[in-house]
Short mmCIF file of C-alpha atoms and ligand atoms in Angstrom, two decimals:
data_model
loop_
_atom_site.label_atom_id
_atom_site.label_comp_id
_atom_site.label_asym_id
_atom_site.label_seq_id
_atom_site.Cartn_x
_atom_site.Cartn_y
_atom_site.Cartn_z
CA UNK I 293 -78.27 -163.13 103.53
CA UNK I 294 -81.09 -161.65 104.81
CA UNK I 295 -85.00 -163.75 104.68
CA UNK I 296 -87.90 -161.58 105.16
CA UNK I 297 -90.72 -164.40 106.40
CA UNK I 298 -94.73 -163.49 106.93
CA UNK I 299 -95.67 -165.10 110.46
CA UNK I 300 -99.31 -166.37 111.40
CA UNK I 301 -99.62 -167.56 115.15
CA UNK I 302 -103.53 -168.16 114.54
CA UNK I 303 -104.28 -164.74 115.53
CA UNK I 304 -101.93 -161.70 114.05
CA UNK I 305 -99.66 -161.96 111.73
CA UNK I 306 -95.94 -159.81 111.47
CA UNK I 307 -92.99 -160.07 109.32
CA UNK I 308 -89.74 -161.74 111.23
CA UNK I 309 -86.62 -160.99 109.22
CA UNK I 310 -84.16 -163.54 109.87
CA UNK I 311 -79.92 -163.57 108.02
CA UNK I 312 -78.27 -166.86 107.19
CA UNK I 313 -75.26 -167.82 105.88
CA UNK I 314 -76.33 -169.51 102.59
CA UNK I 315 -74.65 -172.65 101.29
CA UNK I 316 -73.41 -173.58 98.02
CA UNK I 317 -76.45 -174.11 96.04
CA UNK I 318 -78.93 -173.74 98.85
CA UNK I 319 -82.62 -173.83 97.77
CA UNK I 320 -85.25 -171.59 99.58
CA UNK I 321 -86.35 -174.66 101.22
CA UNK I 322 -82.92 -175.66 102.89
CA UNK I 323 -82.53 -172.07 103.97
CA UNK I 324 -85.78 -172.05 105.86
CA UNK I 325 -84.42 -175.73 107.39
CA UNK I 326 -81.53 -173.01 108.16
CA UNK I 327 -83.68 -170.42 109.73
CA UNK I 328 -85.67 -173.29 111.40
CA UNK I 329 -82.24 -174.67 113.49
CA UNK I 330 -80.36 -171.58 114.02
CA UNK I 331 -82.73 -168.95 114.59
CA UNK I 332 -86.75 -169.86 115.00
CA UNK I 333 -87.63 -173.58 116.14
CA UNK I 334 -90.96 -172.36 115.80
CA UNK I 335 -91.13 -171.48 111.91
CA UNK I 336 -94.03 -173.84 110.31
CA UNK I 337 -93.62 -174.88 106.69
CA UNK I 338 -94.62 -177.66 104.54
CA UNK I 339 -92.48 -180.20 102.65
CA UNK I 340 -92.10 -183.67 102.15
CA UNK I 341 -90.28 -184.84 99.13
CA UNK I 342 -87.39 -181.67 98.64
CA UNK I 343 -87.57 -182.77 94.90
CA UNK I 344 -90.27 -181.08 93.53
CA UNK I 345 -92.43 -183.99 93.37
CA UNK I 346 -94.87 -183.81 96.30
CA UNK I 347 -95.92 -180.00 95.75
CA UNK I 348 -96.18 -179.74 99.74
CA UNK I 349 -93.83 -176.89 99.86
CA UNK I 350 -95.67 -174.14 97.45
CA UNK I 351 -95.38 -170.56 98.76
CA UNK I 352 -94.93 -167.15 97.34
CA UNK I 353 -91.45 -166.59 97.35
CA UNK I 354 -90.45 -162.51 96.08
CA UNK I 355 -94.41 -162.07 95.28
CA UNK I 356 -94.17 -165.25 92.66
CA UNK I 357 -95.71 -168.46 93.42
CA UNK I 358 -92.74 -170.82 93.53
CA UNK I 359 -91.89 -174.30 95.18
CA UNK I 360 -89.45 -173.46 97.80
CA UNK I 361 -87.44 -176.90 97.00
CA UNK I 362 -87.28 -175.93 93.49
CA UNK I 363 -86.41 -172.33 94.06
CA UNK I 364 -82.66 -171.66 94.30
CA UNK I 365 -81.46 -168.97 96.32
CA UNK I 366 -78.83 -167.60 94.40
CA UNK I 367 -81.20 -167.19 91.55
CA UNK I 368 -83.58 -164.87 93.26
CA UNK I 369 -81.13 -162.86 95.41
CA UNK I 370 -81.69 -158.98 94.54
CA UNK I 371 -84.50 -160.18 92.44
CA UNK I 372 -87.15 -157.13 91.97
CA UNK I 373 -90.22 -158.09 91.38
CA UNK I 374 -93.64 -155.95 90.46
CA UNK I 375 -96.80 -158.31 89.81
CA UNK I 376 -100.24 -157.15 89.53
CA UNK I 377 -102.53 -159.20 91.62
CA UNK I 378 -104.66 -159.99 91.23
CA UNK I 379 -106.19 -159.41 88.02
CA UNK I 380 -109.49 -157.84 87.06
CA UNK I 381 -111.76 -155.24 89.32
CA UNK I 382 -109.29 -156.32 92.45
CA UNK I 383 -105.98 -155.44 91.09
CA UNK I 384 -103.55 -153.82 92.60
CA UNK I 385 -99.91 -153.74 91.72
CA UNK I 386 -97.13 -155.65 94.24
CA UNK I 387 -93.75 -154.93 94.54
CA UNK I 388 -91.26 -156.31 96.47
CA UNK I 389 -88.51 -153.88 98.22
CA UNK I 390 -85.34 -154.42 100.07
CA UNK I 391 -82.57 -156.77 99.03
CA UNK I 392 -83.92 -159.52 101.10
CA UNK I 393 -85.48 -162.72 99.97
CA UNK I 394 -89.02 -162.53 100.71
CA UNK I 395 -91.20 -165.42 101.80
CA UNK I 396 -94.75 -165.74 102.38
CA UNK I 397 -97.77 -168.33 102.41
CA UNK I 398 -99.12 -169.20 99.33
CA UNK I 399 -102.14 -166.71 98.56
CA UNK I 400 -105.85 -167.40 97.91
CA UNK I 401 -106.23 -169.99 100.84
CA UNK I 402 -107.22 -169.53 104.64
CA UNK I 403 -103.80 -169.32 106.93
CA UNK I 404 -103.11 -172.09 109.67
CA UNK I 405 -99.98 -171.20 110.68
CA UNK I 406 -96.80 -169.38 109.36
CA UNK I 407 -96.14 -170.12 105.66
CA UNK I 408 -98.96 -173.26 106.17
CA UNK I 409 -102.25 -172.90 104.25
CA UNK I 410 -105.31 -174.60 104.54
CA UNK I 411 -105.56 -176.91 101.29
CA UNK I 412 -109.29 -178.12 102.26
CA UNK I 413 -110.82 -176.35 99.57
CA UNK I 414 -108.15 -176.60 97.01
CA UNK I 415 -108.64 -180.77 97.45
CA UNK I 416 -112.39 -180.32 97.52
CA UNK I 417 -112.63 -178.55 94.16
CA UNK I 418 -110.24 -181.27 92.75
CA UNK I 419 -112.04 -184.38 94.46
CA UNK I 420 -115.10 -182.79 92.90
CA UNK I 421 -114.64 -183.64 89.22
CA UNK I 422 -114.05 -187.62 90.81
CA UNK I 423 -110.08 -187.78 89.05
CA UNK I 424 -110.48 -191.89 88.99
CA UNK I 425 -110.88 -194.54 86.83
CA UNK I 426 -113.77 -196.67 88.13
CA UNK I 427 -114.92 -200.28 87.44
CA UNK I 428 -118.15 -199.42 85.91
CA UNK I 429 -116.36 -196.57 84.37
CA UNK I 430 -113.11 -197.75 82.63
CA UNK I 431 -113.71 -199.06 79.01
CA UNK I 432 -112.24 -202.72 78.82
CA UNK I 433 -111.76 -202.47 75.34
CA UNK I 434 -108.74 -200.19 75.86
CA UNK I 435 -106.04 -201.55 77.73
CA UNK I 436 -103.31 -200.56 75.89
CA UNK I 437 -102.62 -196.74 75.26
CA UNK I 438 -101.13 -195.62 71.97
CA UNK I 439 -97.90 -193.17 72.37
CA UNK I 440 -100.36 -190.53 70.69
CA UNK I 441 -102.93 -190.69 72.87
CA UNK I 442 -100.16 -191.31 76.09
CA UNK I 443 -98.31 -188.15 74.73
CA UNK I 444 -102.30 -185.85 74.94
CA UNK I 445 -102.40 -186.87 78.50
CA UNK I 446 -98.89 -186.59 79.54
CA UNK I 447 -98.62 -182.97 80.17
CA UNK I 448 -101.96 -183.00 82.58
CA UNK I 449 -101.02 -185.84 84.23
CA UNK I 450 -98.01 -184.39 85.23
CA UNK I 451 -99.43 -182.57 87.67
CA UNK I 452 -97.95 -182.63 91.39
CA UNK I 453 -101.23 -180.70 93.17
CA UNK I 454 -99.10 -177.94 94.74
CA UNK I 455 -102.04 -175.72 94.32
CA UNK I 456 -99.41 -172.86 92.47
CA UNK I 457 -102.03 -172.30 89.91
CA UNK I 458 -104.59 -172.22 92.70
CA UNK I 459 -102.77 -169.38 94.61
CA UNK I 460 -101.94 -167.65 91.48
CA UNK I 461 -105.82 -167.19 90.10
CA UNK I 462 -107.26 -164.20 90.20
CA UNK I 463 -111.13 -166.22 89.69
CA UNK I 464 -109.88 -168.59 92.93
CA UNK I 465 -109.05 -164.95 94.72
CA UNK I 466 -112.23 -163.37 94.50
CA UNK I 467 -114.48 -166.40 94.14
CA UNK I 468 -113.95 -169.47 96.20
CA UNK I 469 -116.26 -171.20 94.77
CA UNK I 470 -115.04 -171.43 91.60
CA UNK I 471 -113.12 -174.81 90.95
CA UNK I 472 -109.67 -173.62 89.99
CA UNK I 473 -107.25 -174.44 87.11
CA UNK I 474 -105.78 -177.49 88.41
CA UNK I 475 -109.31 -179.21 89.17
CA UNK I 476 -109.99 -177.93 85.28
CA UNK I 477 -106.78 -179.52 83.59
CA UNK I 478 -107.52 -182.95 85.56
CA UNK I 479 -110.93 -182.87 84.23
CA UNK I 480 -109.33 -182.27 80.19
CA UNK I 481 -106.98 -185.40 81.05
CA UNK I 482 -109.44 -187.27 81.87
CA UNK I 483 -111.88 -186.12 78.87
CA UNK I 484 -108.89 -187.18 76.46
CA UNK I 485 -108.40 -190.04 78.11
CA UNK I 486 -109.61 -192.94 75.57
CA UNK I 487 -109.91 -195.59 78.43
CA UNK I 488 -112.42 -193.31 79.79
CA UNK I 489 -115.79 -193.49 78.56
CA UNK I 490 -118.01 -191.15 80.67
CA UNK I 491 -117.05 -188.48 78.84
CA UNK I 492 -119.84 -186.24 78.76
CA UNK I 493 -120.01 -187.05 82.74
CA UNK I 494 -117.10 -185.25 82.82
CA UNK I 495 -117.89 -182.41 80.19
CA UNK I 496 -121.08 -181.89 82.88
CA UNK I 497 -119.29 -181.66 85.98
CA UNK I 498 -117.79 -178.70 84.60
CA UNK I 499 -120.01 -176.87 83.10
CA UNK I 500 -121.43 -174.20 85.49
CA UNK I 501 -120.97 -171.02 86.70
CA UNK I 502 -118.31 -171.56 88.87
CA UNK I 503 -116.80 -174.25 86.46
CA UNK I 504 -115.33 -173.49 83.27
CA UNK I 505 -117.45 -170.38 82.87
CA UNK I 506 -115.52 -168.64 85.33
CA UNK I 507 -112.20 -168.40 83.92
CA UNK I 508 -110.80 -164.98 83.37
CA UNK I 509 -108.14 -166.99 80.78
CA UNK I 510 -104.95 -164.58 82.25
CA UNK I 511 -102.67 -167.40 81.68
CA UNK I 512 -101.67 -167.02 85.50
CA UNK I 513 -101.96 -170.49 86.63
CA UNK I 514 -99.90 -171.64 83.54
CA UNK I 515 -97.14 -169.38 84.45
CA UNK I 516 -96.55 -170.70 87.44
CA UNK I 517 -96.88 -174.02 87.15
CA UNK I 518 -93.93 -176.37 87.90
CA UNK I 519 -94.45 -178.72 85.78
CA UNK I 520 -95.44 -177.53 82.42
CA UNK I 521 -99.32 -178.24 83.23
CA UNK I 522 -101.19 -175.73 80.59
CA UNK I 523 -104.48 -175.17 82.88
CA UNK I 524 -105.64 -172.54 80.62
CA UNK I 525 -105.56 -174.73 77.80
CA UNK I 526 -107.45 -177.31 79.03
CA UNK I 527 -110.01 -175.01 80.21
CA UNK I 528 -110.63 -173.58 76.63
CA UNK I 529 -110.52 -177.55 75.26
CA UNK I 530 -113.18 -178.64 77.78
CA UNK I 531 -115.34 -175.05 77.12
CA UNK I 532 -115.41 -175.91 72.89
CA UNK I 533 -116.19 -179.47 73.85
CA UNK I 534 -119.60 -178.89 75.49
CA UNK I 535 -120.63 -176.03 73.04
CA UNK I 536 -120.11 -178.51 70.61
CA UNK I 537 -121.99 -180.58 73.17
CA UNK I 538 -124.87 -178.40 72.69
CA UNK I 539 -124.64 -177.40 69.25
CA UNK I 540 -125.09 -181.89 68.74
CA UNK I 541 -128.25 -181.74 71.55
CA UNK I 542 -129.69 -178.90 69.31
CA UNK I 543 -129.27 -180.84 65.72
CA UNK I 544 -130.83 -184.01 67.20
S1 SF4 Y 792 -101.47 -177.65 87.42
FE1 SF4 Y 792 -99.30 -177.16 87.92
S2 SF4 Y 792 -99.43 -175.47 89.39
FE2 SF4 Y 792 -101.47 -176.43 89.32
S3 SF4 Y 792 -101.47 -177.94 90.97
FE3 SF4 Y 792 -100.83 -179.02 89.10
S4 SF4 Y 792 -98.55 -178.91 89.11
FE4 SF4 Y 792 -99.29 -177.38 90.60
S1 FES Y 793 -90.89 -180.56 99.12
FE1 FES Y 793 -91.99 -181.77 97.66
S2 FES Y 793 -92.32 -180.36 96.04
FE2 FES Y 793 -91.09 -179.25 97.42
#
């Protein structure tokens, strides 16, 4: 089976095209392990867990943003693939050709090396909406969660930050400034959060330009998204919130 892999050495980057012997059930992940011993000692990749839990090992596997641990070879095998990416005034249509499996770095960050991306400004988006609970911040009176109000959280806090939605968003391609679904969708789990009383605090740290203002609402990062996270969704809960917000301020 034949891998066709992207290659950064800091400087230029190539295609390598490398052919395995796949195992039983092999995921992309193991098959890169594969490439890594038998054929390339050099081949950088990310990964830490190998059970979809960390999110270290996001790349764009066959033009779709995939976890390579989660990503079994035999289901992608002679895969075609046409994506438009990304959306908007930038698109341009993507196919994928040849029977090979095709792996590359996961799009919309800087490249360090190989199929590594810089996460810097994926975290710094995310650390900006301050995902914590807090002394000063945490309501006392709460300490026990109903299974309602567990179950409105649940799907947001399920989030692994792989940064698939990040690499998927057309807003995160052309703007890096804009704070991305997966900063967005911790900021609704935390707004729903009853044990969390600064909730316009949170309503204001996203609403700006580049906040929730920005989203295009493709329904890209929810595609992708390993774990069920709606991004999206949460982006259109926290925009109603602070026109309502507004709407409140006004009637005062
Ligand atoms: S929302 Fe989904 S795709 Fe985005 S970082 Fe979290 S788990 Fe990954
Ligand atoms: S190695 Fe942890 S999610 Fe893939």
């Amino acid at each position: 089976m034949k891998f066709k892999i992207k290659r950064f050495d800091g400087k230029n980057s190539k295609f390598d095209m490398f052919e395995i012997k796949p195992k039983p059930h092999m995921s992309v992940l193991e098959a890169l392990f594969q490439i890594q011993d038998e054929n390339d000692g050099t081949l950088a990749f990310r990964y830490s867990c190998r059970g979809a839990v960390c999110g270290s090992c996001a790349m764009l596997i066959n033009k779709k943003q995939r976890l390579a641990c989660r990503t079994q070879v035999s289901e992608i095998v002679g895969e075609k693939v046409l994506t438009v990416s990304p959306y908007g005034p930038l698109a341009k249509p993507e196919f994928k050709t040849g029977d090979e499996i095709l792996v590359e770095p996961l799009p919309n960050l800087s490249l360090i090396k190989d199929l590594i991306v810089d996460m810097k400004p994926f975290f710094k988006h995310y650390e900006s909406i301050k995902p914590w609970f807090d002394i000063e911040n945490t309501n006392p009176e709460i300490n026990l969660m109903s299974q309602e109000a567990t179950k409105k959280i649940d799907k947001y806090a399920s989030c692994i930050l792989c940064g698939l939605c990040y690499g998927s968003c057309p807003v995160s391609a052309r703007d890096k400034d804009y704070m991305g679904p997966a900063a967005l969708a911790k900021a609704w789990r935390f707004y729903t959060d009853p044990r969390f009383p600064g909730r316009e605090i949170m309503l204001s740290r996203v609403d700006f330009t580049n906040g929730v203002w920005a989203c295009d609402h493709v329904y890209r990062c929810v595609e992708v998204c390993p774990k069920q996270v709606p991004p999206t969704n949460a982006i259109t809960g926290l925009t109603r919130k602070i026109i309502l917000q507004r709407i409140k301020n006004i009637l005062r």
